[in-house]
Amino acid sequence: MATFFEMLSIQLVLIVYVLAGVLAYRKRMITDQNRPALIKLIVEILVPALIFKSFFNITWNIIELSFQTLIIATIIYTTITLFGGFFFRDLPEKQAKILHYATLCNSAGFAGLPIVTSLFGELGAILAAVYLIPHRIFTYTIGISLLVKQEKSFKETLLSFIKNPMILAVIFGLVLGLSQIPIPNFIMNSFDGLSRTVTPLSMITIGSIIGSVKMEALFEKAVIRFVGVRMLLIPLIVLLSLKFLQVDEQIAGMCVVMATMPAGATTPILAAKYDLDVALASKLTFVSIILSLFLSPAFLAFV
């Protein structure tokens, strides 16, 4: 397990990337109009490349750790689904819906996977990719249903999940890794090069989101409550539970980092789509992104 100062050093590098993103937004290099395309590039091409490449050297020991990760992640998301809305039930409906969604569907894929990879290397990337399987299932089903009555049939939802580039990367990477099929060097080098772009580009994009948020009335009651639940209570419960159960340190560290990830970057977009509180969604994203940069190493120091 990395020391606190090693983790802090990595986090400071991420903060520099984030500041570069803020500057890029201020200079109009990244705009509200072109940011969605950048996010799509990262999520649908670069992150799957990182996941796929991580499975090149998979072993049966890693498969065992991955199975444990799958169970833990499923329990985490099931628990948040059942009890997450309890903390916001007294707030206006348009706020309560977006708060429950943001609590369940955090940025574990977009921000979490690059950070875990930076901290734990290829093993971290594999475990994070497996952790994201329940994350995607809950996002495509429960998550959307929290915002609006389900628009897609079960078949359509299942197909969307299976066709997700991250899920495909896990499946093909697992098959390739276990079959030990020789991989030409140019393919390995290509995926390695693509993988190295994920962390800086993800953090730069997050910085552009921070740069776009207006600062007025950031810490209203709903935001403070969200921070208390999503950024403090949930990571603390995850940390204490995994320590009590004596779960493998790599798995525990990865799960704690994933639990401290901010509200998803698409939260304001979905709030606008379903006529919910867009201003609140933007504040949740902004505040939780800033806090996650400091809370991740703080919680991880106790794993």
PDB file of C-alpha atoms in Angstrom:
ATOM      1  CA  MET A   1       0.000   0.000   0.000  1.00  0.00           C
ATOM      2  CA  ALA A   2       1.360   3.427  -0.909  1.00  0.00           C
ATOM      3  CA  THR A   3       2.313   5.710   1.969  1.00  0.00           C
ATOM      4  CA  PHE A   4       0.269   8.804   2.731  1.00  0.00           C
ATOM      5  CA  PHE A   5       2.932  11.073   1.240  1.00  0.00           C
ATOM      6  CA  GLU A   6       3.147   9.005  -1.941  1.00  0.00           C
ATOM      7  CA  MET A   7      -0.638   9.240  -2.282  1.00  0.00           C
ATOM      8  CA  LEU A   8      -0.515  12.961  -1.577  1.00  0.00           C
ATOM      9  CA  SER A   9       2.164  13.396  -4.244  1.00  0.00           C
ATOM     10  CA  ILE A  10      -0.027  11.631  -6.820  1.00  0.00           C
ATOM     11  CA  GLN A  11      -3.001  13.729  -5.755  1.00  0.00           C
ATOM     12  CA  LEU A  12      -0.984  16.948  -6.187  1.00  0.00           C
ATOM     13  CA  VAL A  13      -0.172  15.886  -9.742  1.00  0.00           C
ATOM     14  CA  LEU A  14      -3.899  15.406 -10.346  1.00  0.00           C
ATOM     15  CA  ILE A  15      -4.578  18.885  -8.938  1.00  0.00           C
ATOM     16  CA  VAL A  16      -2.097  20.346 -11.456  1.00  0.00           C
ATOM     17  CA  TYR A  17      -4.021  18.584 -14.246  1.00  0.00           C
ATOM     18  CA  VAL A  18      -7.282  19.983 -12.850  1.00  0.00           C
ATOM     19  CA  LEU A  19      -5.854  23.516 -12.773  1.00  0.00           C
ATOM     20  CA  ALA A  20      -4.771  23.066 -16.392  1.00  0.00           C
ATOM     21  CA  GLY A  21      -8.405  22.216 -17.176  1.00  0.00           C
ATOM     22  CA  VAL A  22      -9.633  25.355 -15.399  1.00  0.00           C
ATOM     23  CA  LEU A  23      -7.177  27.412 -17.474  1.00  0.00           C
ATOM     24  CA  ALA A  24      -8.239  25.645 -20.681  1.00  0.00           C
ATOM     25  CA  TYR A  25     -11.860  26.579 -19.931  1.00  0.00           C
ATOM     26  CA  ARG A  26     -10.980  30.185 -19.147  1.00  0.00           C
ATOM     27  CA  LYS A  27      -9.061  30.389 -22.441  1.00  0.00           C
ATOM     28  CA  ARG A  28     -12.061  28.869 -24.281  1.00  0.00           C
ATOM     29  CA  MET A  29      -9.990  25.875 -25.429  1.00  0.00           C
ATOM     30  CA  ILE A  30     -12.577  23.661 -23.727  1.00  0.00           C
ATOM     31  CA  THR A  31     -16.133  24.982 -23.838  1.00  0.00           C
ATOM     32  CA  ASP A  32     -19.549  23.837 -22.640  1.00  0.00           C
ATOM     33  CA  GLN A  33     -20.235  22.904 -26.258  1.00  0.00           C
ATOM     34  CA  ASN A  34     -17.175  20.745 -26.984  1.00  0.00           C
ATOM     35  CA  ARG A  35     -16.725  19.217 -23.504  1.00  0.00           C
ATOM     36  CA  PRO A  36     -19.331  16.445 -24.074  1.00  0.00           C
ATOM     37  CA  ALA A  37     -17.331  15.238 -27.092  1.00  0.00           C
ATOM     38  CA  LEU A  38     -14.156  15.165 -24.985  1.00  0.00           C
ATOM     39  CA  ILE A  39     -15.944  13.183 -22.262  1.00  0.00           C
ATOM     40  CA  LYS A  40     -17.218  10.757 -24.916  1.00  0.00           C
ATOM     41  CA  LEU A  41     -13.667  10.292 -26.255  1.00  0.00           C
ATOM     42  CA  ILE A  42     -12.376   9.495 -22.765  1.00  0.00           C
ATOM     43  CA  VAL A  43     -15.235   7.198 -21.708  1.00  0.00           C
ATOM     44  CA  GLU A  44     -15.772   5.320 -24.980  1.00  0.00           C
ATOM     45  CA  ILE A  45     -12.207   4.990 -26.343  1.00  0.00           C
ATOM     46  CA  LEU A  46      -9.440   5.872 -23.892  1.00  0.00           C
ATOM     47  CA  VAL A  47     -10.811   4.304 -20.688  1.00  0.00           C
ATOM     48  CA  PRO A  48     -11.759   1.041 -22.497  1.00  0.00           C
ATOM     49  CA  ALA A  49      -8.191   0.978 -23.906  1.00  0.00           C
ATOM     50  CA  LEU A  50      -6.844   1.314 -20.363  1.00  0.00           C
ATOM     51  CA  ILE A  51      -9.105  -1.480 -19.100  1.00  0.00           C
ATOM     52  CA  PHE A  52      -8.294  -3.787 -22.030  1.00  0.00           C
ATOM     53  CA  LYS A  53      -4.537  -3.247 -21.642  1.00  0.00           C
ATOM     54  CA  SER A  54      -4.709  -3.957 -17.905  1.00  0.00           C
ATOM     55  CA  PHE A  55      -5.955  -7.501 -18.560  1.00  0.00           C
ATOM     56  CA  PHE A  56      -2.907  -8.475 -20.678  1.00  0.00           C
ATOM     57  CA  ASN A  57      -1.131  -9.926 -17.609  1.00  0.00           C
ATOM     58  CA  ILE A  58      -4.100 -11.263 -15.645  1.00  0.00           C
ATOM     59  CA  THR A  59      -3.669 -14.301 -13.346  1.00  0.00           C
ATOM     60  CA  TRP A  60      -6.057 -16.598 -11.495  1.00  0.00           C
ATOM     61  CA  ASN A  61      -5.140 -14.858  -8.237  1.00  0.00           C
ATOM     62  CA  ILE A  62      -6.341 -11.592  -9.754  1.00  0.00           C
ATOM     63  CA  ILE A  63      -9.533 -13.373 -10.873  1.00  0.00           C
ATOM     64  CA  GLU A  64     -10.147 -14.351  -7.243  1.00  0.00           C
ATOM     65  CA  LEU A  65      -9.607 -10.773  -6.069  1.00  0.00           C
ATOM     66  CA  SER A  66     -11.903  -9.568  -8.846  1.00  0.00           C
ATOM     67  CA  PHE A  67     -14.695 -11.880  -7.683  1.00  0.00           C
ATOM     68  CA  GLN A  68     -14.422 -10.443  -4.168  1.00  0.00           C
ATOM     69  CA  THR A  69     -14.516  -6.944  -5.653  1.00  0.00           C
ATOM     70  CA  LEU A  70     -17.672  -7.753  -7.626  1.00  0.00           C
ATOM     71  CA  ILE A  71     -19.478  -8.909  -4.468  1.00  0.00           C
ATOM     72  CA  ILE A  72     -18.372  -5.875  -2.432  1.00  0.00           C
ATOM     73  CA  ALA A  73     -19.355  -3.393  -5.150  1.00  0.00           C
ATOM     74  CA  THR A  74     -22.781  -5.013  -5.524  1.00  0.00           C
ATOM     75  CA  ILE A  75     -23.377  -4.744  -1.763  1.00  0.00           C
ATOM     76  CA  ILE A  76     -22.283  -1.083  -1.754  1.00  0.00           C
ATOM     77  CA  TYR A  77     -24.613  -0.067  -4.591  1.00  0.00           C
ATOM     78  CA  THR A  78     -27.526  -2.116  -3.263  1.00  0.00           C
ATOM     79  CA  THR A  79     -27.186  -0.443   0.135  1.00  0.00           C
ATOM     80  CA  ILE A  80     -27.031   3.051  -1.374  1.00  0.00           C
ATOM     81  CA  THR A  81     -30.087   2.270  -3.507  1.00  0.00           C
ATOM     82  CA  LEU A  82     -32.102   1.156  -0.477  1.00  0.00           C
ATOM     83  CA  PHE A  83     -31.059   3.827   2.017  1.00  0.00           C
ATOM     84  CA  GLY A  84     -29.581   6.728   0.003  1.00  0.00           C
ATOM     85  CA  GLY A  85     -32.887   8.480  -0.541  1.00  0.00           C
ATOM     86  CA  PHE A  86     -33.670   8.451   3.200  1.00  0.00           C
ATOM     87  CA  PHE A  87     -31.313  11.378   3.832  1.00  0.00           C
ATOM     88  CA  PHE A  88     -33.062  13.661   1.324  1.00  0.00           C
ATOM     89  CA  ARG A  89     -36.728  12.715   1.797  1.00  0.00           C
ATOM     90  CA  ASP A  90     -37.675  16.051   3.416  1.00  0.00           C
ATOM     91  CA  LEU A  91     -36.316  18.162   0.518  1.00  0.00           C
ATOM     92  CA  PRO A  92     -38.319  19.296  -2.547  1.00  0.00           C
ATOM     93  CA  GLU A  93     -38.856  16.476  -5.040  1.00  0.00           C
ATOM     94  CA  LYS A  94     -36.733  18.037  -7.796  1.00  0.00           C
ATOM     95  CA  GLN A  95     -33.826  18.270  -5.383  1.00  0.00           C
ATOM     96  CA  ALA A  96     -34.357  14.909  -3.677  1.00  0.00           C
ATOM     97  CA  LYS A  97     -34.325  13.022  -6.985  1.00  0.00           C
ATOM     98  CA  ILE A  98     -31.054  14.523  -8.206  1.00  0.00           C
ATOM     99  CA  LEU A  99     -29.446  14.102  -4.768  1.00  0.00           C
ATOM    100  CA  HIS A 100     -30.336  10.401  -4.584  1.00  0.00           C
ATOM    101  CA  TYR A 101     -29.109   9.897  -8.160  1.00  0.00           C
ATOM    102  CA  ALA A 102     -25.805  11.707  -7.492  1.00  0.00           C
ATOM    103  CA  THR A 103     -25.311   9.677  -4.308  1.00  0.00           C
ATOM    104  CA  LEU A 104     -25.786   6.393  -6.156  1.00  0.00           C
ATOM    105  CA  CYS A 105     -24.164   7.203  -9.503  1.00  0.00           C
ATOM    106  CA  ASN A 106     -20.893   8.884  -8.654  1.00  0.00           C
ATOM    107  CA  SER A 107     -17.945   9.390 -10.999  1.00  0.00           C
ATOM    108  CA  ALA A 108     -16.340   6.019 -10.243  1.00  0.00           C
ATOM    109  CA  GLY A 109     -15.673   5.338 -13.930  1.00  0.00           C
ATOM    110  CA  PHE A 110     -14.699   8.713 -15.328  1.00  0.00           C
ATOM    111  CA  ALA A 111     -12.595   9.930 -12.365  1.00  0.00           C
ATOM    112  CA  GLY A 112     -12.189   6.874 -10.144  1.00  0.00           C
ATOM    113  CA  LEU A 113     -10.590   4.453 -12.580  1.00  0.00           C
ATOM    114  CA  PRO A 114      -7.753   6.812 -13.639  1.00  0.00           C
ATOM    115  CA  ILE A 115      -7.001   7.691 -10.010  1.00  0.00           C
ATOM    116  CA  VAL A 116      -7.010   4.049  -8.877  1.00  0.00           C
ATOM    117  CA  THR A 117      -4.716   3.190 -11.790  1.00  0.00           C
ATOM    118  CA  SER A 118      -2.322   5.964 -10.755  1.00  0.00           C
ATOM    119  CA  LEU A 119      -2.284   4.654  -7.180  1.00  0.00           C
ATOM    120  CA  PHE A 120      -2.283   0.868  -7.669  1.00  0.00           C
ATOM    121  CA  GLY A 121      -1.109   0.247 -11.242  1.00  0.00           C
ATOM    122  CA  GLU A 122      -2.546  -2.448 -13.519  1.00  0.00           C
ATOM    123  CA  LEU A 123      -4.010  -4.514 -10.668  1.00  0.00           C
ATOM    124  CA  GLY A 124      -5.906  -1.442  -9.511  1.00  0.00           C
ATOM    125  CA  ALA A 125      -7.203  -0.881 -13.028  1.00  0.00           C
ATOM    126  CA  ILE A 126      -8.493  -4.470 -13.262  1.00  0.00           C
ATOM    127  CA  LEU A 127     -10.184  -4.345  -9.862  1.00  0.00           C
ATOM    128  CA  ALA A 128     -11.689  -0.940 -10.672  1.00  0.00           C
ATOM    129  CA  ALA A 129     -13.002  -2.242 -14.001  1.00  0.00           C
ATOM    130  CA  VAL A 130     -14.719  -5.117 -12.192  1.00  0.00           C
ATOM    131  CA  TYR A 131     -16.069  -2.711  -9.549  1.00  0.00           C
ATOM    132  CA  LEU A 132     -17.625  -0.713 -12.394  1.00  0.00           C
ATOM    133  CA  ILE A 133     -19.765  -3.635 -13.574  1.00  0.00           C
ATOM    134  CA  PRO A 134     -22.358  -3.202 -10.760  1.00  0.00           C
ATOM    135  CA  HIS A 135     -21.857   0.557 -11.066  1.00  0.00           C
ATOM    136  CA  ARG A 136     -22.983   0.448 -14.708  1.00  0.00           C
ATOM    137  CA  ILE A 137     -25.867  -1.914 -13.995  1.00  0.00           C
ATOM    138  CA  PHE A 138     -27.245   0.310 -11.236  1.00  0.00           C
ATOM    139  CA  THR A 139     -26.691   3.481 -13.302  1.00  0.00           C
ATOM    140  CA  TYR A 140     -28.563   2.145 -16.347  1.00  0.00           C
ATOM    141  CA  THR A 141     -31.448   0.759 -14.290  1.00  0.00           C
ATOM    142  CA  ILE A 142     -32.013   2.150 -10.791  1.00  0.00           C
ATOM    143  CA  GLY A 143     -30.177   5.410 -11.436  1.00  0.00           C
ATOM    144  CA  ILE A 144     -32.288   6.556 -14.366  1.00  0.00           C
ATOM    145  CA  SER A 145     -35.484   5.308 -12.711  1.00  0.00           C
ATOM    146  CA  LEU A 146     -34.749   7.647  -9.781  1.00  0.00           C
ATOM    147  CA  LEU A 147     -34.977  10.600 -12.167  1.00  0.00           C
ATOM    148  CA  VAL A 148     -37.876   9.550 -14.343  1.00  0.00           C
ATOM    149  CA  LYS A 149     -40.145   6.616 -15.040  1.00  0.00           C
ATOM    150  CA  GLN A 150     -38.145   4.003 -16.943  1.00  0.00           C
ATOM    151  CA  GLU A 151     -38.262   4.808 -20.673  1.00  0.00           C
ATOM    152  CA  LYS A 152     -36.489   1.687 -21.941  1.00  0.00           C
ATOM    153  CA  SER A 153     -37.580  -1.935 -21.838  1.00  0.00           C
ATOM    154  CA  PHE A 154     -35.498  -4.501 -19.997  1.00  0.00           C
ATOM    155  CA  LYS A 155     -34.145  -5.788 -23.312  1.00  0.00           C
ATOM    156  CA  GLU A 156     -33.034  -2.305 -24.402  1.00  0.00           C
ATOM    157  CA  THR A 157     -31.412  -1.657 -21.024  1.00  0.00           C
ATOM    158  CA  LEU A 158     -29.562  -4.990 -21.149  1.00  0.00           C
ATOM    159  CA  LEU A 159     -28.306  -4.304 -24.668  1.00  0.00           C
ATOM    160  CA  SER A 160     -27.100  -0.830 -23.646  1.00  0.00           C
ATOM    161  CA  PHE A 161     -25.170  -2.391 -20.780  1.00  0.00           C
ATOM    162  CA  ILE A 162     -23.597  -5.151 -22.877  1.00  0.00           C
ATOM    163  CA  LYS A 163     -22.636  -2.704 -25.645  1.00  0.00           C
ATOM    164  CA  ASN A 164     -20.977  -0.315 -23.203  1.00  0.00           C
ATOM    165  CA  PRO A 165     -17.302   0.021 -24.308  1.00  0.00           C
ATOM    166  CA  MET A 166     -16.008  -0.437 -20.742  1.00  0.00           C
ATOM    167  CA  ILE A 167     -17.924  -3.694 -20.301  1.00  0.00           C
ATOM    168  CA  LEU A 168     -16.743  -4.940 -23.711  1.00  0.00           C
ATOM    169  CA  ALA A 169     -13.165  -4.085 -22.719  1.00  0.00           C
ATOM    170  CA  VAL A 170     -13.528  -6.205 -19.568  1.00  0.00           C
ATOM    171  CA  ILE A 171     -14.961  -9.171 -21.497  1.00  0.00           C
ATOM    172  CA  PHE A 172     -12.438  -9.146 -24.362  1.00  0.00           C
ATOM    173  CA  GLY A 173      -9.545  -8.305 -22.049  1.00  0.00           C
ATOM    174  CA  LEU A 174     -10.430 -11.202 -19.754  1.00  0.00           C
ATOM    175  CA  VAL A 175     -10.692 -13.674 -22.648  1.00  0.00           C
ATOM    176  CA  LEU A 176      -7.415 -12.490 -24.154  1.00  0.00           C
ATOM    177  CA  GLY A 177      -5.567 -12.461 -20.842  1.00  0.00           C
ATOM    178  CA  LEU A 178      -6.655 -15.951 -19.771  1.00  0.00           C
ATOM    179  CA  SER A 179      -6.084 -17.500 -23.209  1.00  0.00           C
ATOM    180  CA  GLN A 180      -2.495 -16.167 -23.251  1.00  0.00           C
ATOM    181  CA  ILE A 181      -2.720 -15.420 -26.969  1.00  0.00           C
ATOM    182  CA  PRO A 182       0.548 -13.704 -28.074  1.00  0.00           C
ATOM    183  CA  ILE A 183      -0.005  -9.987 -28.646  1.00  0.00           C
ATOM    184  CA  PRO A 184       2.139  -8.133 -31.221  1.00  0.00           C
ATOM    185  CA  ASN A 185       4.317  -5.411 -29.708  1.00  0.00           C
ATOM    186  CA  PHE A 186       2.782  -2.650 -31.804  1.00  0.00           C
ATOM    187  CA  ILE A 187      -0.675  -3.443 -30.348  1.00  0.00           C
ATOM    188  CA  MET A 188       0.647  -3.491 -26.788  1.00  0.00           C
ATOM    189  CA  ASN A 189       2.494  -0.218 -27.343  1.00  0.00           C
ATOM    190  CA  SER A 190      -0.570   1.382 -28.950  1.00  0.00           C
ATOM    191  CA  PHE A 191      -2.845   0.500 -26.026  1.00  0.00           C
ATOM    192  CA  ASP A 192      -0.143   1.533 -23.563  1.00  0.00           C
ATOM    193  CA  GLY A 193       0.096   4.957 -25.229  1.00  0.00           C
ATOM    194  CA  LEU A 194      -3.688   5.428 -25.205  1.00  0.00           C
ATOM    195  CA  SER A 195      -3.854   4.342 -21.547  1.00  0.00           C
ATOM    196  CA  ARG A 196      -1.338   6.977 -20.482  1.00  0.00           C
ATOM    197  CA  THR A 197      -3.617   9.767 -21.731  1.00  0.00           C
ATOM    198  CA  VAL A 198      -6.595   8.783 -19.551  1.00  0.00           C
ATOM    199  CA  THR A 199      -5.551  10.354 -16.244  1.00  0.00           C
ATOM    200  CA  PRO A 200      -4.408  13.779 -17.515  1.00  0.00           C
ATOM    201  CA  LEU A 201      -7.310  14.175 -19.950  1.00  0.00           C
ATOM    202  CA  SER A 202      -9.898  13.087 -17.360  1.00  0.00           C
ATOM    203  CA  MET A 203      -8.561  15.518 -14.767  1.00  0.00           C
ATOM    204  CA  ILE A 204      -8.282  18.340 -17.335  1.00  0.00           C
ATOM    205  CA  THR A 205     -11.927  17.757 -18.270  1.00  0.00           C
ATOM    206  CA  ILE A 206     -12.915  17.818 -14.594  1.00  0.00           C
ATOM    207  CA  GLY A 207     -11.005  21.101 -14.275  1.00  0.00           C
ATOM    208  CA  SER A 208     -13.037  22.551 -17.132  1.00  0.00           C
ATOM    209  CA  ILE A 209     -16.224  21.614 -15.246  1.00  0.00           C
ATOM    210  CA  ILE A 210     -14.922  23.376 -12.135  1.00  0.00           C
ATOM    211  CA  GLY A 211     -14.070  26.447 -14.211  1.00  0.00           C
ATOM    212  CA  SER A 212     -17.601  26.625 -15.595  1.00  0.00           C
ATOM    213  CA  VAL A 213     -19.495  26.652 -12.281  1.00  0.00           C
ATOM    214  CA  LYS A 214     -20.638  29.954 -10.796  1.00  0.00           C
ATOM    215  CA  MET A 215     -19.619  30.390  -7.182  1.00  0.00           C
ATOM    216  CA  GLU A 216     -22.790  31.919  -5.688  1.00  0.00           C
ATOM    217  CA  ALA A 217     -24.503  30.090  -2.821  1.00  0.00           C
ATOM    218  CA  LEU A 218     -22.416  26.955  -3.231  1.00  0.00           C
ATOM    219  CA  PHE A 219     -22.937  25.665   0.286  1.00  0.00           C
ATOM    220  CA  GLU A 220     -26.706  25.573   0.562  1.00  0.00           C
ATOM    221  CA  LYS A 221     -28.367  23.000   2.822  1.00  0.00           C
ATOM    222  CA  ALA A 222     -28.825  20.386   0.114  1.00  0.00           C
ATOM    223  CA  VAL A 223     -25.166  20.566  -0.931  1.00  0.00           C
ATOM    224  CA  ILE A 224     -23.912  20.270   2.648  1.00  0.00           C
ATOM    225  CA  ARG A 225     -26.147  17.267   3.242  1.00  0.00           C
ATOM    226  CA  PHE A 226     -24.932  15.615   0.041  1.00  0.00           C
ATOM    227  CA  VAL A 227     -21.309  16.161   1.074  1.00  0.00           C
ATOM    228  CA  GLY A 228     -22.017  14.643   4.476  1.00  0.00           C
ATOM    229  CA  VAL A 229     -23.617  11.527   2.974  1.00  0.00           C
ATOM    230  CA  ARG A 230     -21.744  10.915  -0.304  1.00  0.00           C
ATOM    231  CA  MET A 231     -18.289  12.244   0.556  1.00  0.00           C
ATOM    232  CA  LEU A 232     -18.006  11.432   4.277  1.00  0.00           C
ATOM    233  CA  LEU A 233     -20.540   8.878   5.563  1.00  0.00           C
ATOM    234  CA  ILE A 234     -20.396   6.379   2.684  1.00  0.00           C
ATOM    235  CA  PRO A 235     -16.560   6.273   2.433  1.00  0.00           C
ATOM    236  CA  LEU A 236     -16.349   5.960   6.223  1.00  0.00           C
ATOM    237  CA  ILE A 237     -18.788   3.018   6.291  1.00  0.00           C
ATOM    238  CA  VAL A 238     -16.941   1.346   3.400  1.00  0.00           C
ATOM    239  CA  LEU A 239     -13.577   1.850   5.130  1.00  0.00           C
ATOM    240  CA  LEU A 240     -14.700   0.550   8.537  1.00  0.00           C
ATOM    241  CA  SER A 241     -16.606  -2.409   7.062  1.00  0.00           C
ATOM    242  CA  LEU A 242     -13.685  -3.581   4.910  1.00  0.00           C
ATOM    243  CA  LYS A 243     -11.227  -3.128   7.776  1.00  0.00           C
ATOM    244  CA  PHE A 244     -13.513  -5.146  10.089  1.00  0.00           C
ATOM    245  CA  LEU A 245     -13.838  -7.926   7.496  1.00  0.00           C
ATOM    246  CA  GLN A 246     -10.056  -7.860   6.887  1.00  0.00           C
ATOM    247  CA  VAL A 247     -10.475  -7.562   3.136  1.00  0.00           C
ATOM    248  CA  ASP A 248      -7.318  -7.556   0.982  1.00  0.00           C
ATOM    249  CA  GLU A 249      -5.617  -4.124   1.182  1.00  0.00           C
ATOM    250  CA  GLN A 250      -5.608  -3.594  -2.584  1.00  0.00           C
ATOM    251  CA  ILE A 251      -9.354  -4.236  -2.795  1.00  0.00           C
ATOM    252  CA  ALA A 252     -10.070  -2.136   0.288  1.00  0.00           C
ATOM    253  CA  GLY A 253      -7.956   0.761  -0.997  1.00  0.00           C
ATOM    254  CA  MET A 254      -9.606   0.683  -4.411  1.00  0.00           C
ATOM    255  CA  CYS A 255     -13.128   0.546  -2.912  1.00  0.00           C
ATOM    256  CA  VAL A 256     -12.402   3.442  -0.559  1.00  0.00           C
ATOM    257  CA  VAL A 257     -11.101   5.579  -3.429  1.00  0.00           C
ATOM    258  CA  MET A 258     -14.168   4.738  -5.531  1.00  0.00           C
ATOM    259  CA  ALA A 259     -16.411   5.647  -2.588  1.00  0.00           C
ATOM    260  CA  THR A 260     -14.837   9.118  -2.341  1.00  0.00           C
ATOM    261  CA  MET A 261     -15.427   9.949  -5.999  1.00  0.00           C
ATOM    262  CA  PRO A 262     -17.580  13.012  -6.770  1.00  0.00           C
ATOM    263  CA  ALA A 263     -20.988  13.299  -8.367  1.00  0.00           C
ATOM    264  CA  GLY A 264     -20.881  12.201 -12.001  1.00  0.00           C
ATOM    265  CA  ALA A 265     -20.006  14.786 -14.636  1.00  0.00           C
ATOM    266  CA  THR A 266     -23.286  14.036 -16.415  1.00  0.00           C
ATOM    267  CA  THR A 267     -25.417  14.857 -13.340  1.00  0.00           C
ATOM    268  CA  PRO A 268     -26.187  18.466 -14.458  1.00  0.00           C
ATOM    269  CA  ILE A 269     -26.909  17.237 -17.997  1.00  0.00           C
ATOM    270  CA  LEU A 270     -29.442  14.677 -16.752  1.00  0.00           C
ATOM    271  CA  ALA A 271     -30.952  17.237 -14.378  1.00  0.00           C
ATOM    272  CA  ALA A 272     -31.603  19.497 -17.357  1.00  0.00           C
ATOM    273  CA  LYS A 273     -32.958  16.632 -19.468  1.00  0.00           C
ATOM    274  CA  TYR A 274     -35.504  15.587 -16.824  1.00  0.00           C
ATOM    275  CA  ASP A 275     -36.432  19.106 -15.658  1.00  0.00           C
ATOM    276  CA  LEU A 276     -34.850  18.817 -12.215  1.00  0.00           C
ATOM    277  CA  ASP A 277     -32.707  21.277 -10.220  1.00  0.00           C
ATOM    278  CA  VAL A 278     -29.840  22.009 -12.654  1.00  0.00           C
ATOM    279  CA  ALA A 279     -28.224  24.648 -10.433  1.00  0.00           C
ATOM    280  CA  LEU A 280     -28.082  22.209  -7.525  1.00  0.00           C
ATOM    281  CA  ALA A 281     -26.671  19.457  -9.759  1.00  0.00           C
ATOM    282  CA  SER A 282     -23.869  21.790 -10.913  1.00  0.00           C
ATOM    283  CA  LYS A 283     -23.031  22.733  -7.323  1.00  0.00           C
ATOM    284  CA  LEU A 284     -22.952  19.078  -6.254  1.00  0.00           C
ATOM    285  CA  THR A 285     -20.540  18.271  -9.058  1.00  0.00           C
ATOM    286  CA  PHE A 286     -18.281  21.244  -8.356  1.00  0.00           C
ATOM    287  CA  VAL A 287     -18.064  20.880  -4.562  1.00  0.00           C
ATOM    288  CA  SER A 288     -17.653  17.093  -4.592  1.00  0.00           C
ATOM    289  CA  ILE A 289     -14.908  17.248  -7.237  1.00  0.00           C
ATOM    290  CA  ILE A 290     -12.909  19.692  -5.113  1.00  0.00           C
ATOM    291  CA  LEU A 291     -13.400  17.684  -1.916  1.00  0.00           C
ATOM    292  CA  SER A 292     -12.587  14.331  -3.522  1.00  0.00           C
ATOM    293  CA  LEU A 293      -9.087  15.534  -4.376  1.00  0.00           C
ATOM    294  CA  PHE A 294      -8.343  15.821  -0.656  1.00  0.00           C
ATOM    295  CA  LEU A 295     -10.650  13.194   0.845  1.00  0.00           C
ATOM    296  CA  SER A 296      -9.307  10.297  -1.251  1.00  0.00           C
ATOM    297  CA  PRO A 297      -5.786  10.382   0.238  1.00  0.00           C
ATOM    298  CA  ALA A 298      -7.187  11.201   3.690  1.00  0.00           C
ATOM    299  CA  PHE A 299      -9.418   8.095   3.797  1.00  0.00           C
ATOM    300  CA  LEU A 300      -6.849   5.940   2.020  1.00  0.00           C
ATOM    301  CA  ALA A 301      -4.284   6.698   4.725  1.00  0.00           C
ATOM    302  CA  PHE A 302      -6.370   4.614   7.155  1.00  0.00           C
ATOM    303  CA  VAL A 303      -6.751   1.512   4.964  1.00  0.00           C
TER     304      VAL A 303
END
